[in-house]
Amino acid sequence: QVQLVESGGGVVQPGRSLRLSCAASGFTFSTYGMHWVRQAPGKGLEWVALIWYDGSSKYYADSVKGRFTISRDNSKNTLYLQINSLRAEDTAVYYCARRQRSRLDYWGQGTLVTVSS
Amino acid sequence: AIQLTQSPSSLSASVGDRVTITCRASQGISSVLAWYQQKPGKAPKLLIYDASSLETGVPSRFSGSGSGTDFTLTISSLQPEDFATYYCQQFNDFSLGFGGGTKVEIK
């Protein structure tokens, strides 16, 4: 069965960096595009980034462009999100999700990032 | 960027009620729209894709309709496990967006 497991969240001071990981199993990871989506406490869903199945193309929400970098290692079946210059407004649960054409058909359980001094 | 506006933002309903949630896009998106259900502390779950296609394993009481700018999610007979927040989602020009959500609460 498809499984996506995020890790790497925690409490981080403003201005620091963090790398989130998403370990995939139960499907051929190298043939699917992948998304990151976040959700601030008590708020709605916000799309963050998309990476092509082979890593050749990457797309970002305007709100994170320049600070966030999505990447993947298909040999390790793992998706990453590098977050630099963390701000209080980056506090959220970060989900990875599998791209199935225009939809997100499988989601991980999320990892919480809290930006606080 | 295309904006999605959901209405209502919340509603109260009873078990057995028919519930309809609407999602309006700021410009035409053909039928490229999905619906998700999210329960507290859990990841979203895909219910409907391509506006009206039911995801495998999702109960048939859920249905979607619409195209262009106006879409609806209907729950034909609300069940206790359906109390949750629902989001619509579009994908256009390699950018993805969600509606603001509709919280369905118990009356």
Coordinates of C-alpha atoms in Angstrom, one line a residue:
Chain A
Q1 CA 0.0 0.0 0.0
V2 CA 1.1 3.5 -0.7
Q3 CA 2.8 5.2 2.3
L4 CA 4.2 8.6 2.7
V5 CA 6.0 9.5 5.9
E6 CA 7.2 13.0 6.7
S7 CA 10.0 13.8 9.1
G8 CA 12.3 16.7 10.1
G9 CA 9.8 19.1 11.7
G10 CA 10.4 20.7 15.1
V11 CA 10.8 24.0 16.9
V12 CA 13.2 26.3 15.1
Q13 CA 14.3 29.8 15.7
P14 CA 13.4 32.5 13.2
G15 CA 16.1 32.9 10.5
R16 CA 17.3 29.3 10.8
S17 CA 17.0 26.6 8.2
L18 CA 15.3 23.2 8.2
R19 CA 15.1 20.3 5.8
L20 CA 12.0 18.2 5.7
S21 CA 11.9 14.6 4.3
C22 CA 9.1 12.4 3.0
A23 CA 9.9 8.7 2.7
A24 CA 7.7 7.0 0.0
S25 CA 6.9 3.3 -0.3
G26 CA 4.3 1.0 -1.9
F27 CA 4.6 2.6 -5.3
T28 CA 7.2 3.4 -8.0
F29 CA 8.3 6.7 -6.6
S30 CA 10.4 7.6 -9.6
T31 CA 7.4 7.8 -11.9
Y32 CA 5.3 10.3 -9.9
G33 CA 5.4 14.0 -9.4
M34 CA 5.2 15.1 -5.8
H35 CA 3.8 18.1 -3.9
W36 CA 4.4 19.8 -0.6
V37 CA 1.3 21.4 1.0
R38 CA 1.2 23.2 4.4
Q39 CA -1.5 24.1 6.9
A40 CA -1.0 26.8 9.5
P41 CA -2.7 26.0 12.9
G42 CA -6.4 26.4 12.5
K43 CA -6.1 27.5 8.9
G44 CA -6.7 26.1 5.5
L45 CA -4.5 24.2 3.1
E46 CA -1.8 26.1 1.2
W47 CA 0.1 24.6 -1.7
V48 CA 3.9 25.0 -1.4
A49 CA 5.7 23.3 -4.2
L50 CA 5.7 20.6 -7.0
I51 CA 8.5 18.6 -8.4
W52 CA 8.4 16.5 -11.6
Y53 CA 8.9 12.7 -11.4
D54 CA 12.5 13.0 -12.5
G55 CA 13.3 16.3 -10.7
S56 CA 13.6 18.1 -14.0
S57 CA 11.0 20.8 -13.2
K58 CA 10.1 22.5 -10.0
Y59 CA 7.3 25.0 -9.2
Y60 CA 6.7 27.1 -6.1
A61 CA 4.0 29.2 -4.6
D62 CA 4.8 32.9 -4.7
S63 CA 4.8 33.0 -0.9
V64 CA 7.8 30.7 -0.6
K65 CA 9.7 31.4 -3.8
G66 CA 13.4 32.1 -3.2
R67 CA 13.4 30.6 0.4
F68 CA 12.1 27.0 -0.2
T69 CA 13.7 24.4 -2.4
I70 CA 12.0 21.1 -3.3
S71 CA 14.1 18.2 -4.4
R72 CA 14.1 14.4 -4.5
D73 CA 16.4 11.4 -4.5
N74 CA 14.7 8.6 -6.5
S75 CA 17.4 6.2 -5.4
K76 CA 16.2 6.6 -1.9
N77 CA 12.5 7.1 -2.6
T78 CA 12.6 10.3 -0.7
L79 CA 11.3 13.8 -1.3
Y80 CA 12.8 16.9 0.4
L81 CA 11.9 20.4 1.3
Q82 CA 14.6 22.8 2.3
I83 CA 13.3 25.8 4.1
N84 CA 15.7 28.8 4.7
S85 CA 15.3 32.0 6.6
L86 CA 12.4 30.6 8.6
R87 CA 9.7 33.1 9.6
A88 CA 6.9 32.9 12.2
E89 CA 4.4 32.6 9.3
D90 CA 6.0 29.4 8.2
T91 CA 4.7 27.7 11.3
A92 CA 2.5 24.9 9.9
V93 CA 2.0 21.2 9.4
Y94 CA 3.8 20.3 6.2
Y95 CA 2.4 17.4 4.1
C96 CA 3.9 15.6 1.2
A97 CA 1.4 14.3 -1.4
R98 CA 1.6 12.3 -4.5
R99 CA 0.6 13.9 -7.8
Q100 CA -1.9 12.1 -9.9
R101 CA -2.4 14.3 -12.9
S102 CA -4.3 17.4 -11.5
R103 CA -5.0 15.9 -8.1
L104 CA -3.2 14.7 -4.9
D105 CA -4.2 11.1 -4.4
Y106 CA -2.1 10.1 -1.4
W107 CA -0.9 12.2 1.5
G108 CA 1.4 11.7 4.4
Q109 CA 0.5 12.3 8.0
G110 CA 2.4 15.6 8.1
T111 CA 5.2 17.0 10.2
L112 CA 4.8 20.1 12.3
V113 CA 7.2 23.0 12.0
T114 CA 7.1 25.7 14.7
V115 CA 9.1 28.8 14.2
S116 CA 9.7 30.5 17.6
S117 CA 12.4 32.1 19.6
Chain B
A1 CA -3.4 33.0 -10.1
I2 CA -6.9 31.4 -10.0
Q3 CA -8.8 31.9 -6.8
L4 CA -11.3 29.4 -5.4
T5 CA -14.1 30.7 -3.2
Q6 CA -16.1 28.1 -1.2
S7 CA -19.4 28.7 0.3
P8 CA -20.6 28.5 3.0
S9 CA -17.5 28.6 5.2
S10 CA -19.4 26.5 7.7
L11 CA -22.8 24.8 8.1
S12 CA -24.7 22.9 10.6
A13 CA -26.6 19.8 9.5
S14 CA -28.2 16.7 10.9
V15 CA -27.5 13.0 10.1
G16 CA -29.5 12.1 7.1
D17 CA -29.5 15.7 5.6
R18 CA -28.6 16.4 2.1
V19 CA -25.6 18.8 2.1
T20 CA -24.3 20.9 -0.8
I21 CA -21.1 22.9 -0.8
T22 CA -20.1 25.2 -3.7
C23 CA -16.8 26.3 -5.1
R24 CA -16.4 29.1 -7.5
A25 CA -13.3 29.7 -9.6
S26 CA -12.2 33.2 -10.5
Q27 CA -11.8 32.0 -14.1
G28 CA -12.8 29.0 -16.1
I29 CA -10.9 25.8 -15.2
S30 CA -12.8 23.3 -17.4
S31 CA -13.4 20.3 -15.1
V32 CA -10.0 20.3 -13.4
L33 CA -11.3 20.4 -9.8
A34 CA -10.9 18.0 -6.9
W35 CA -12.6 17.8 -3.5
Y36 CA -11.0 16.7 -0.2
Q37 CA -12.3 15.8 3.2
Q38 CA -10.2 16.6 6.3
K39 CA -10.8 15.5 9.8
P40 CA -9.1 17.2 12.8
G41 CA -5.5 16.1 13.2
K42 CA -5.6 14.1 10.0
A43 CA -4.3 14.6 6.4
P44 CA -6.8 15.5 3.7
K45 CA -8.4 12.6 1.8
L46 CA -9.3 12.8 -1.9
L47 CA -13.0 12.3 -2.5
I48 CA -13.7 13.6 -6.1
Y49 CA -11.5 14.4 -9.0
D50 CA -12.1 15.9 -12.5
A51 CA -15.1 17.6 -10.9
S52 CA -17.4 14.5 -10.9
S53 CA -15.3 11.3 -10.7
L54 CA -15.5 9.4 -7.4
E55 CA -12.2 8.3 -6.0
T56 CA -11.9 4.6 -5.4
G57 CA -13.3 3.5 -2.0
V58 CA -15.3 6.7 -1.4
P59 CA -18.9 6.1 -0.6
S60 CA -21.4 6.8 -3.3
R61 CA -23.3 9.4 -1.2
F62 CA -20.6 11.8 -2.2
S63 CA -20.9 13.4 -5.7
G64 CA -19.5 16.3 -7.6
S65 CA -20.7 18.4 -10.5
G66 CA -19.9 21.5 -12.4
S67 CA -17.5 22.8 -15.0
G68 CA -16.0 26.1 -16.0
T69 CA -16.3 28.3 -12.9
D70 CA -19.0 26.8 -10.7
F71 CA -18.8 23.5 -8.9
T72 CA -20.6 21.6 -6.2
L73 CA -20.0 18.8 -3.8
T74 CA -23.1 17.0 -2.6
I75 CA -23.5 14.6 0.3
S76 CA -26.8 12.9 -0.3
S77 CA -27.4 11.6 3.2
L78 CA -25.0 12.9 5.8
Q79 CA -23.5 10.3 8.0
P80 CA -21.8 10.8 11.5
E81 CA -18.4 10.1 9.9
D82 CA -18.9 12.9 7.4
F83 CA -18.6 15.8 9.9
A84 CA -15.3 17.3 8.7
T85 CA -13.9 20.2 6.7
Y86 CA -14.1 20.0 2.9
Y87 CA -11.8 21.7 0.5
C88 CA -11.9 22.2 -3.3
Q89 CA -8.6 22.3 -5.3
Q90 CA -7.6 23.4 -8.8
F91 CA -4.5 22.8 -10.8
N92 CA -3.6 25.3 -13.6
D93 CA -0.4 26.3 -15.3
F94 CA 1.7 24.2 -12.8
S95 CA 0.3 26.0 -9.9
L96 CA -2.2 24.5 -7.4
G97 CA -4.7 26.3 -5.2
F98 CA -7.3 25.4 -2.6
G99 CA -10.5 26.9 -1.5
G100 CA -10.9 28.3 2.0
G101 CA -12.7 25.2 3.3
T102 CA -16.2 24.4 4.5
K103 CA -16.6 23.1 8.0
V104 CA -19.6 20.7 8.3
E105 CA -20.8 20.6 11.9
I106 CA -23.4 18.6 13.8
K107 CA -26.7 20.5 14.3

